[in-house]
XYZ file of C-alpha atoms in Angstrom:
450
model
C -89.785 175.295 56.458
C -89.071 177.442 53.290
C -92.414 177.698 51.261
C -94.852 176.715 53.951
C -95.134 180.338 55.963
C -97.296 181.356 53.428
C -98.805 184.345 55.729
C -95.503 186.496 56.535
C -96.436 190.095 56.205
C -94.269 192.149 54.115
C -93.320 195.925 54.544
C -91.967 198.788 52.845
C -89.078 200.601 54.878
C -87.058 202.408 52.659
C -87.205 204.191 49.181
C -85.276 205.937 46.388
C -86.123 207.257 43.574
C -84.227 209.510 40.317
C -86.868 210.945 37.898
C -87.912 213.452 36.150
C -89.486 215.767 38.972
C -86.774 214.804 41.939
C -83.919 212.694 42.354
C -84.964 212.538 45.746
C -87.934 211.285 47.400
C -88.784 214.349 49.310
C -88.482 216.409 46.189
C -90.517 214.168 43.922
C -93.106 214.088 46.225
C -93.327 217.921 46.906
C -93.719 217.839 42.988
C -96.488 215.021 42.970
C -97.849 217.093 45.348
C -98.399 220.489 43.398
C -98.529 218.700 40.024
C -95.161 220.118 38.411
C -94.837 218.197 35.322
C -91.100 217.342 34.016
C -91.443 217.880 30.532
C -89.254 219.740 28.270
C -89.039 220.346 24.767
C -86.278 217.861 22.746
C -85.071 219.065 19.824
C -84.001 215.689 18.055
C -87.745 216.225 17.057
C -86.765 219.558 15.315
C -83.857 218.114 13.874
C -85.493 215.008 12.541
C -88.735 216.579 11.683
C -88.165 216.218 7.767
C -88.031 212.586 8.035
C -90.932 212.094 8.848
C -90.836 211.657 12.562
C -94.011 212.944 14.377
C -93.965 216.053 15.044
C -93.725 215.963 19.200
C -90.605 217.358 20.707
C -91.366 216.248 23.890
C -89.577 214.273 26.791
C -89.079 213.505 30.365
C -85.685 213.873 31.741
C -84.031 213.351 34.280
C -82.005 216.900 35.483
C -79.104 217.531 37.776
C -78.011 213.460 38.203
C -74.495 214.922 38.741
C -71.429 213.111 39.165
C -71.833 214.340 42.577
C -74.689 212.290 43.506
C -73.408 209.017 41.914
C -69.434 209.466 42.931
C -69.862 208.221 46.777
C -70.863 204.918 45.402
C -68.673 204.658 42.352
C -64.755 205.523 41.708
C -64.041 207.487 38.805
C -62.979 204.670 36.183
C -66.315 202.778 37.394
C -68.447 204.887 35.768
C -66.877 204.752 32.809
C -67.750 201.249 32.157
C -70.907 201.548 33.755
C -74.005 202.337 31.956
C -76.426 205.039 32.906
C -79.423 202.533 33.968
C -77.000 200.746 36.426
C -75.682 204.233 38.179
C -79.590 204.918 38.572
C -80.210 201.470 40.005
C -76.942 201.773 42.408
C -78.077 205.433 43.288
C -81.542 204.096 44.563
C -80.835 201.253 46.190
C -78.605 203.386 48.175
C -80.767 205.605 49.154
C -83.058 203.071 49.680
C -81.017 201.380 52.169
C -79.466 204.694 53.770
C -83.591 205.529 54.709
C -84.391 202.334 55.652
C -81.783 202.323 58.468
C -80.106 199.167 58.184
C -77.634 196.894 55.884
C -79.204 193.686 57.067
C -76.292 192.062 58.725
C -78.112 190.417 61.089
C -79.956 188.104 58.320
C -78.479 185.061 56.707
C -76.827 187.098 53.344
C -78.511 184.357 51.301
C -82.081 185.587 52.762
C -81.479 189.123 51.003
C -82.350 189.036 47.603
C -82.182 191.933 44.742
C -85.173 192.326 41.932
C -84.610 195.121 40.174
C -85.906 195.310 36.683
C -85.517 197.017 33.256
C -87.329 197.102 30.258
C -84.575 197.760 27.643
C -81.563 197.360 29.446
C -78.229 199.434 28.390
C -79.807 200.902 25.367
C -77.253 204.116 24.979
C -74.186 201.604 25.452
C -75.824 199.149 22.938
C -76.640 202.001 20.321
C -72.789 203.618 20.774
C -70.918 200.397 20.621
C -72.853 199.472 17.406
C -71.606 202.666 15.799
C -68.610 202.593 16.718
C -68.079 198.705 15.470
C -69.637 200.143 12.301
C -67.938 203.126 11.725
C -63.941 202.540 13.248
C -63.990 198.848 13.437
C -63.905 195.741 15.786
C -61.181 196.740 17.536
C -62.975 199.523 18.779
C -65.326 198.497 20.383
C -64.951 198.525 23.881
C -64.662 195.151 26.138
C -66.978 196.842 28.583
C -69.829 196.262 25.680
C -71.467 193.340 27.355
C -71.566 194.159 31.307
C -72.599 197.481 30.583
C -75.780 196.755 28.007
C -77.085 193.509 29.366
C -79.982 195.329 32.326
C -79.290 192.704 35.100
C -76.187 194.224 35.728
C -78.146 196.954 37.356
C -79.384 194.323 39.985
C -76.125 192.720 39.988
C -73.870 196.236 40.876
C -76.344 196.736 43.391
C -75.938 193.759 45.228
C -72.093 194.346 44.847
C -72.570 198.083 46.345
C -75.431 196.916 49.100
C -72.735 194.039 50.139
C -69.995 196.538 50.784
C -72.106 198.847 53.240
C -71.315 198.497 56.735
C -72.907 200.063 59.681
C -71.000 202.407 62.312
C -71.460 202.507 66.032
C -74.175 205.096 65.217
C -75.555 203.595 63.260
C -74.769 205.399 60.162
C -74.306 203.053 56.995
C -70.819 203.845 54.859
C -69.978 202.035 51.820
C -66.864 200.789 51.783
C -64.092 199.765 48.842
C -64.475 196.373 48.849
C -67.025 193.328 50.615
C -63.695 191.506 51.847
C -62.002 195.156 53.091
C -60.050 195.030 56.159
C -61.226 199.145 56.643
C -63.528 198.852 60.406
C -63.376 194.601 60.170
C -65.153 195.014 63.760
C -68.287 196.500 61.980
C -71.157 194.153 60.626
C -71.060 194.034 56.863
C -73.990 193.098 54.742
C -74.188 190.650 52.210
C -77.259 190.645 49.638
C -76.886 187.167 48.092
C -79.992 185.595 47.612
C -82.363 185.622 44.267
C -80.465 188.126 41.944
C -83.331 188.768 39.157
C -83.881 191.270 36.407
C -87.749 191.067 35.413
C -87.932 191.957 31.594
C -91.834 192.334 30.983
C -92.030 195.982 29.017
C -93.717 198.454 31.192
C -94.825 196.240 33.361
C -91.192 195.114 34.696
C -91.035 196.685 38.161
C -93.614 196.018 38.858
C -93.205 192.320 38.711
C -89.701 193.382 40.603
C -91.805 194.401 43.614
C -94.098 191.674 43.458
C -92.231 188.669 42.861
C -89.997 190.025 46.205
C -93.150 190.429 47.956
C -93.909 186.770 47.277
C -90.811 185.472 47.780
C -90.613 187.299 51.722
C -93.962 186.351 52.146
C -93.187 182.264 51.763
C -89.967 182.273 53.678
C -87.113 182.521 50.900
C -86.141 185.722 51.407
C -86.190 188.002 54.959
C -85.428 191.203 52.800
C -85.099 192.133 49.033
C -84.155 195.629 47.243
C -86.797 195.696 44.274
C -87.540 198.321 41.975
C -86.965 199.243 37.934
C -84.236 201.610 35.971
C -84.697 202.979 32.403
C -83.292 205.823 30.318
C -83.403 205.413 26.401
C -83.052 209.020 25.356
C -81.436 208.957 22.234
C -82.606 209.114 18.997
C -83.320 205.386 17.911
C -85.498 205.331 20.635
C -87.452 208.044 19.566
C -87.404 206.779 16.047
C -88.676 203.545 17.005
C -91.440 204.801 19.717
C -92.522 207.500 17.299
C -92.734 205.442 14.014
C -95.424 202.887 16.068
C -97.420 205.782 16.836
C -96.778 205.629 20.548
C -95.657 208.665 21.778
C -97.734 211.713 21.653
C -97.349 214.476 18.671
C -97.922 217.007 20.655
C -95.419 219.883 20.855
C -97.155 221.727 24.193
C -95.067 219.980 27.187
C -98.645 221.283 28.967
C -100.512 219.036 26.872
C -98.559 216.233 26.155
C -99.092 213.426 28.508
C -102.294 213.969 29.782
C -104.189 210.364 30.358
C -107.726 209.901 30.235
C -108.431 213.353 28.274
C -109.786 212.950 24.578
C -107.031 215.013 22.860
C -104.423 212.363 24.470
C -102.358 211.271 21.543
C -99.215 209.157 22.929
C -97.037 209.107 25.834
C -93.741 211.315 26.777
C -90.932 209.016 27.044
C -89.357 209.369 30.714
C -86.040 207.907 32.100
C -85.836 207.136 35.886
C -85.488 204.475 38.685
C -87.283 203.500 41.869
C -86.003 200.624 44.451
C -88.022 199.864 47.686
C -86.871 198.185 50.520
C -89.374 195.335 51.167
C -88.747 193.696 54.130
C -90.828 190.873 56.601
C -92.946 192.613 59.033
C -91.585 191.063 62.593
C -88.075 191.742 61.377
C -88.964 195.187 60.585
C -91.110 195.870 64.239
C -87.962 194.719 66.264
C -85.755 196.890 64.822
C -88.333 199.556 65.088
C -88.219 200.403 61.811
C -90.435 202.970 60.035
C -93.137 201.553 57.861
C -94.453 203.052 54.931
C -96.753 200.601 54.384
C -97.624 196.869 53.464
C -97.428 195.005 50.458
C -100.824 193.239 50.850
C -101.249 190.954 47.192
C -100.128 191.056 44.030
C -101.785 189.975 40.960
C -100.249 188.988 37.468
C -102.177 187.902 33.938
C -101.167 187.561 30.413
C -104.096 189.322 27.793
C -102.763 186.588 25.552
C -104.000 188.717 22.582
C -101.438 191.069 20.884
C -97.802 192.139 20.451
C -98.670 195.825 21.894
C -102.345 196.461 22.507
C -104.157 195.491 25.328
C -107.277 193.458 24.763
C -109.771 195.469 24.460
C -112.207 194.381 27.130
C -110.009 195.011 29.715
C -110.181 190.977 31.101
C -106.177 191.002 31.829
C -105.987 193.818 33.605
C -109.467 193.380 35.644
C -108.005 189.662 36.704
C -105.048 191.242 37.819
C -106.840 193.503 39.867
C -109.074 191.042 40.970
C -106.200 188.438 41.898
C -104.179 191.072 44.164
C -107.430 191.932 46.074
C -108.081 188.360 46.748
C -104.685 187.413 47.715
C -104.850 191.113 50.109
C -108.049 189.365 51.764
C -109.857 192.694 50.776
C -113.165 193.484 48.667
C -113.565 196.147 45.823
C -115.341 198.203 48.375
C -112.183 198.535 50.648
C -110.427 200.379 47.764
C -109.663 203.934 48.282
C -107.602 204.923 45.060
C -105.912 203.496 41.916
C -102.251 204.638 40.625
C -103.763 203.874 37.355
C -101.009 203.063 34.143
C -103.040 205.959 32.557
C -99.966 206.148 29.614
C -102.048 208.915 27.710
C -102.376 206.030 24.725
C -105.584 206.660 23.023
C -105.922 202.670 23.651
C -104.461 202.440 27.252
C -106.460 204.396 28.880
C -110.511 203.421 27.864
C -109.162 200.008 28.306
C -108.049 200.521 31.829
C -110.805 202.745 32.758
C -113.105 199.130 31.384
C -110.944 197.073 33.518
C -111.401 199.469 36.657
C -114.977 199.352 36.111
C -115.261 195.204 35.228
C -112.685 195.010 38.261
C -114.552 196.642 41.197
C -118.359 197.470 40.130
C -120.253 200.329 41.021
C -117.463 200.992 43.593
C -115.301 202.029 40.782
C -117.157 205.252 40.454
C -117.067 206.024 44.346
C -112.761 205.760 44.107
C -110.131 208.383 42.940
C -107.767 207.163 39.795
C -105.218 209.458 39.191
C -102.191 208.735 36.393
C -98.273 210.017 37.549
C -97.424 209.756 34.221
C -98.816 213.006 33.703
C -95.893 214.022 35.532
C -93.265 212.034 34.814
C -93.952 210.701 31.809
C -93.273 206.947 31.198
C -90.225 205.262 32.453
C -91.256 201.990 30.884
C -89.725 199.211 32.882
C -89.410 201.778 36.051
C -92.443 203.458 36.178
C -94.148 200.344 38.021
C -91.322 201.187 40.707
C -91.098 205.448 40.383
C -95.205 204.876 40.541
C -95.223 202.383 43.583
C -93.196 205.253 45.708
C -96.069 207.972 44.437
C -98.686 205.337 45.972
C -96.864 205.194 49.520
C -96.496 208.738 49.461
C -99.690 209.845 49.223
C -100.686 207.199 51.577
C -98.270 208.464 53.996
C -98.932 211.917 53.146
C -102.474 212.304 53.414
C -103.500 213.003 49.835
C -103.919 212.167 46.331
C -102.204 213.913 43.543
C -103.921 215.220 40.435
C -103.443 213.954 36.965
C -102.424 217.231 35.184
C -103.089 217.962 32.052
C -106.383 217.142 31.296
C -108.899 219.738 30.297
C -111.038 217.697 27.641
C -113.757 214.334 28.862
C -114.016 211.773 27.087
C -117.005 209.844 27.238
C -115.035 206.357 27.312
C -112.766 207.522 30.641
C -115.713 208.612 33.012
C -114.167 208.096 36.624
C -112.521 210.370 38.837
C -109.524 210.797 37.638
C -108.638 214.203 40.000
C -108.684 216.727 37.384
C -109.261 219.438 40.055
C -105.561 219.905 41.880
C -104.360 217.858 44.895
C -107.061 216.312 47.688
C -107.140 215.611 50.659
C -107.765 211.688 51.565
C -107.048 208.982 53.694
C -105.727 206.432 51.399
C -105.799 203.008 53.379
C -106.084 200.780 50.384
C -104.601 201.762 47.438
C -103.725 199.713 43.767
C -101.120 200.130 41.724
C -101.510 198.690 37.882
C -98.819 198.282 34.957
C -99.313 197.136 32.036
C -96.705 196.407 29.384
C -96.116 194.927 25.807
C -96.931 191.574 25.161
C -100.008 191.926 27.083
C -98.505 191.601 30.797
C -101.241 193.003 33.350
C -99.681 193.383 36.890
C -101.515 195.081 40.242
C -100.122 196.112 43.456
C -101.573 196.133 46.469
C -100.482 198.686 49.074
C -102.253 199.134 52.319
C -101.577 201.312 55.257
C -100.093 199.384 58.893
């Protein structure tokens, strides 16, 4: 009966992932890996610099997401109307789904869902169309406006694409023009029609994605869900309206710009990106013999309940959420092995985190390594709970734990071990994942190794 298998185990078998170091996953891990940083120097800042803008020039882009990559899931008058977050999203998902070896036919189409989040939504069709309607007039402005800017479009086009893949007689899967095509009828066609959900919880909304999938595989309403986050707000409102809050850093040395947990941190590097996983229940997955990258073990979500954009300072939130997806993993703080922290480079964020580590798992916070990938990839806000969660399985997979690069200066408040001293070598077993976004959302991850 649909809610009462409350102890289905839930697996990761495919990923995807566009960001700043590697629109592939092999490539962003190699980068992880030797800690290349993505950051380049912007010059809206120079521009804009008279206004009063802080003085940082520096972002995280995405590079080389050619029309190339995204035109064998798209025809040309697609992409027109289509806004950049949703290509990302599509691009993942199919990549996601191309590693993961299977479109799911075999499963009821209603018991494969799609959660895959944004933070912003269509922020560079929003900003455009409102120019243009201001500066040529209503006509102008384009009937694409809506479907293109509102973000659960991105999981909505992904369903669409995931529900026109079929899979060949070897087993290769090949998207085809439409889910009703006539084009191989005899092959199985998937159909991902269950829960359709974009999270919108700030920085935190991927992660949410992943975990609200998780939960609902784990109590029988879904068999299989594609969940991850898509952002890109590179223009220069954005930067207007991050850098006028005092959230991004003013520092004009892409070496020293997003480097969490070190004293001189002043702000984070705004990122663009997108992550989906393929989360899938366990027996399902061991039939097919699929290959695992690991198990989504709990999941823990709090409110701070305390401000429009700064944590509480105690840390309570983001401990509880630790504390919640540990329970709910069966697991103690002593089974922990490493934390993907948020680490944002916020003077805030990061004491606050490094409090809620500590309050979180004791003593055995000090015996752990925390490491930050935004010091690579800067933040993708509603993606980097997603970009971050296929960092976690890689290291897990891969045998070590990145460094947070960067950092050169302590700081008495952020005394763990954050891996200032290049990549090591570990067995990573149990790992947590934390995001935390505006309006005080806390959310862990629990990975653990099958």
């Amino acid at each position: 009966m649909i809610g009462s298998q409350n102890n289905r185990r839930v697996v990761i078998t495919g990923m995807g992932v566009v960001s700043p170091i590697g629109n592939d996953v092999a490539t962003f891990t190699a980068n992880l890996k030797a800690g290349k940083h993505g950051f380049v120097l912007n010059e809206w800042f120079k521009e804009h610099a008279e206004e009063g803008t802080p003085p940082t020039r520096v972002s995280a882009l995405v590079k080389n997401f050619t029309h190339e990559l995204i035109e064998p899931y798209f025809e040309k008058k697609e992409l027109r109307r289509t806004d950049i977050i949703s290509q990302y999203a599509v691009y993942t998902a199919m990549k996601a789904l191309q590693d993961c070896g299977t479109n799911f036919a075999d499963i009821d189409p209603y018991k494969c869902g799609v959660y895959v989040a944004s933070g912003i939504g269509g922020i560079e069709t929003s900003h455009e169309q409102i120019m243009t309607y201001h500066n040529r007039g209503v006509k102008r402005v384009s009937v694409f406006t809506i479907p293109m800017m509102i973000g659960n479009m991105a999981p909505g086009l992904v369903a669409i694409k995931a529900s026109q893949l079929i899979q060949k007689d070897n087993g290769e899967l090949q998207l085809i023009g439409s889910a009703y095509s006539t084009q191989d009828s005899k092959a199985p066609k998937a159909g991902f029609k269950g829960n359709n959900y974009c999270p919108v919880s700030a920085c935190s909304s991927s992660a949410h994605a992943i975990g609200e999938a998780f939960r609902a595989i784990k109590h029988g309403y879904l068999d299989a869900a594609i969940a991850g986050g898509t952002e890109c707000c590179h223009l220069g409102f954005s930067y207007a309206a991050f850098g006028n809050m005092t959230a991004l850093t003013f520092s004009s040395d892409p070496d020293r710009a997003s480097i969490p947990f070190d004293k001189e941190r002043s702000g984070f590097v705004l990122g663009d990106g997108a992550a989906n996983l393929i989360l899938e229940e366990y027996e399902h997955a061991k039939a097919r013999g699929a290959r695992i990258y690991g198990e989504v073990a709990g999941y823990g979500a709090t409110c701070d309940a305390y401000h429009e954009t700064s944590p509480n300072p105690d840390g309570s939130g983001g401990a509880k959420a630790m504390e919640l997806a540990l329970q709910e993993a069966g697991l103690k703080p002593s089974d922990v092995d490493y934390i993907n922290a948020h680490g944002t480079s916020t003077p805030i964020n990061d004491p606050t985190e490094t409090l809620a580590i500590k309050s979180a798992l004791g003593e055995h916070a000090y015996k752990i390594a925390v490491n930050s990938t935004k010091s690579m990839t800067g933040h993708l806000l509603g993606a980097a709970g997603g970009v971050e969660s296929v960092a976690v399985l890689q290291q897990m997979n891969g045998g070590f734990i990145h460094p947070t690069v960067g950092y050169k200066v302590p700081d008495p408040e952020c005394d763990l071990d954050y891996v200032t001293d290049g990549v090591r070598t570990a067995d990573v077993r149990v790992a947590l994942s934390n995001s935390l976004g505006f309006g005080g959302h806390n959310v862990t991850l629990c990975f653990t190794k099958v």
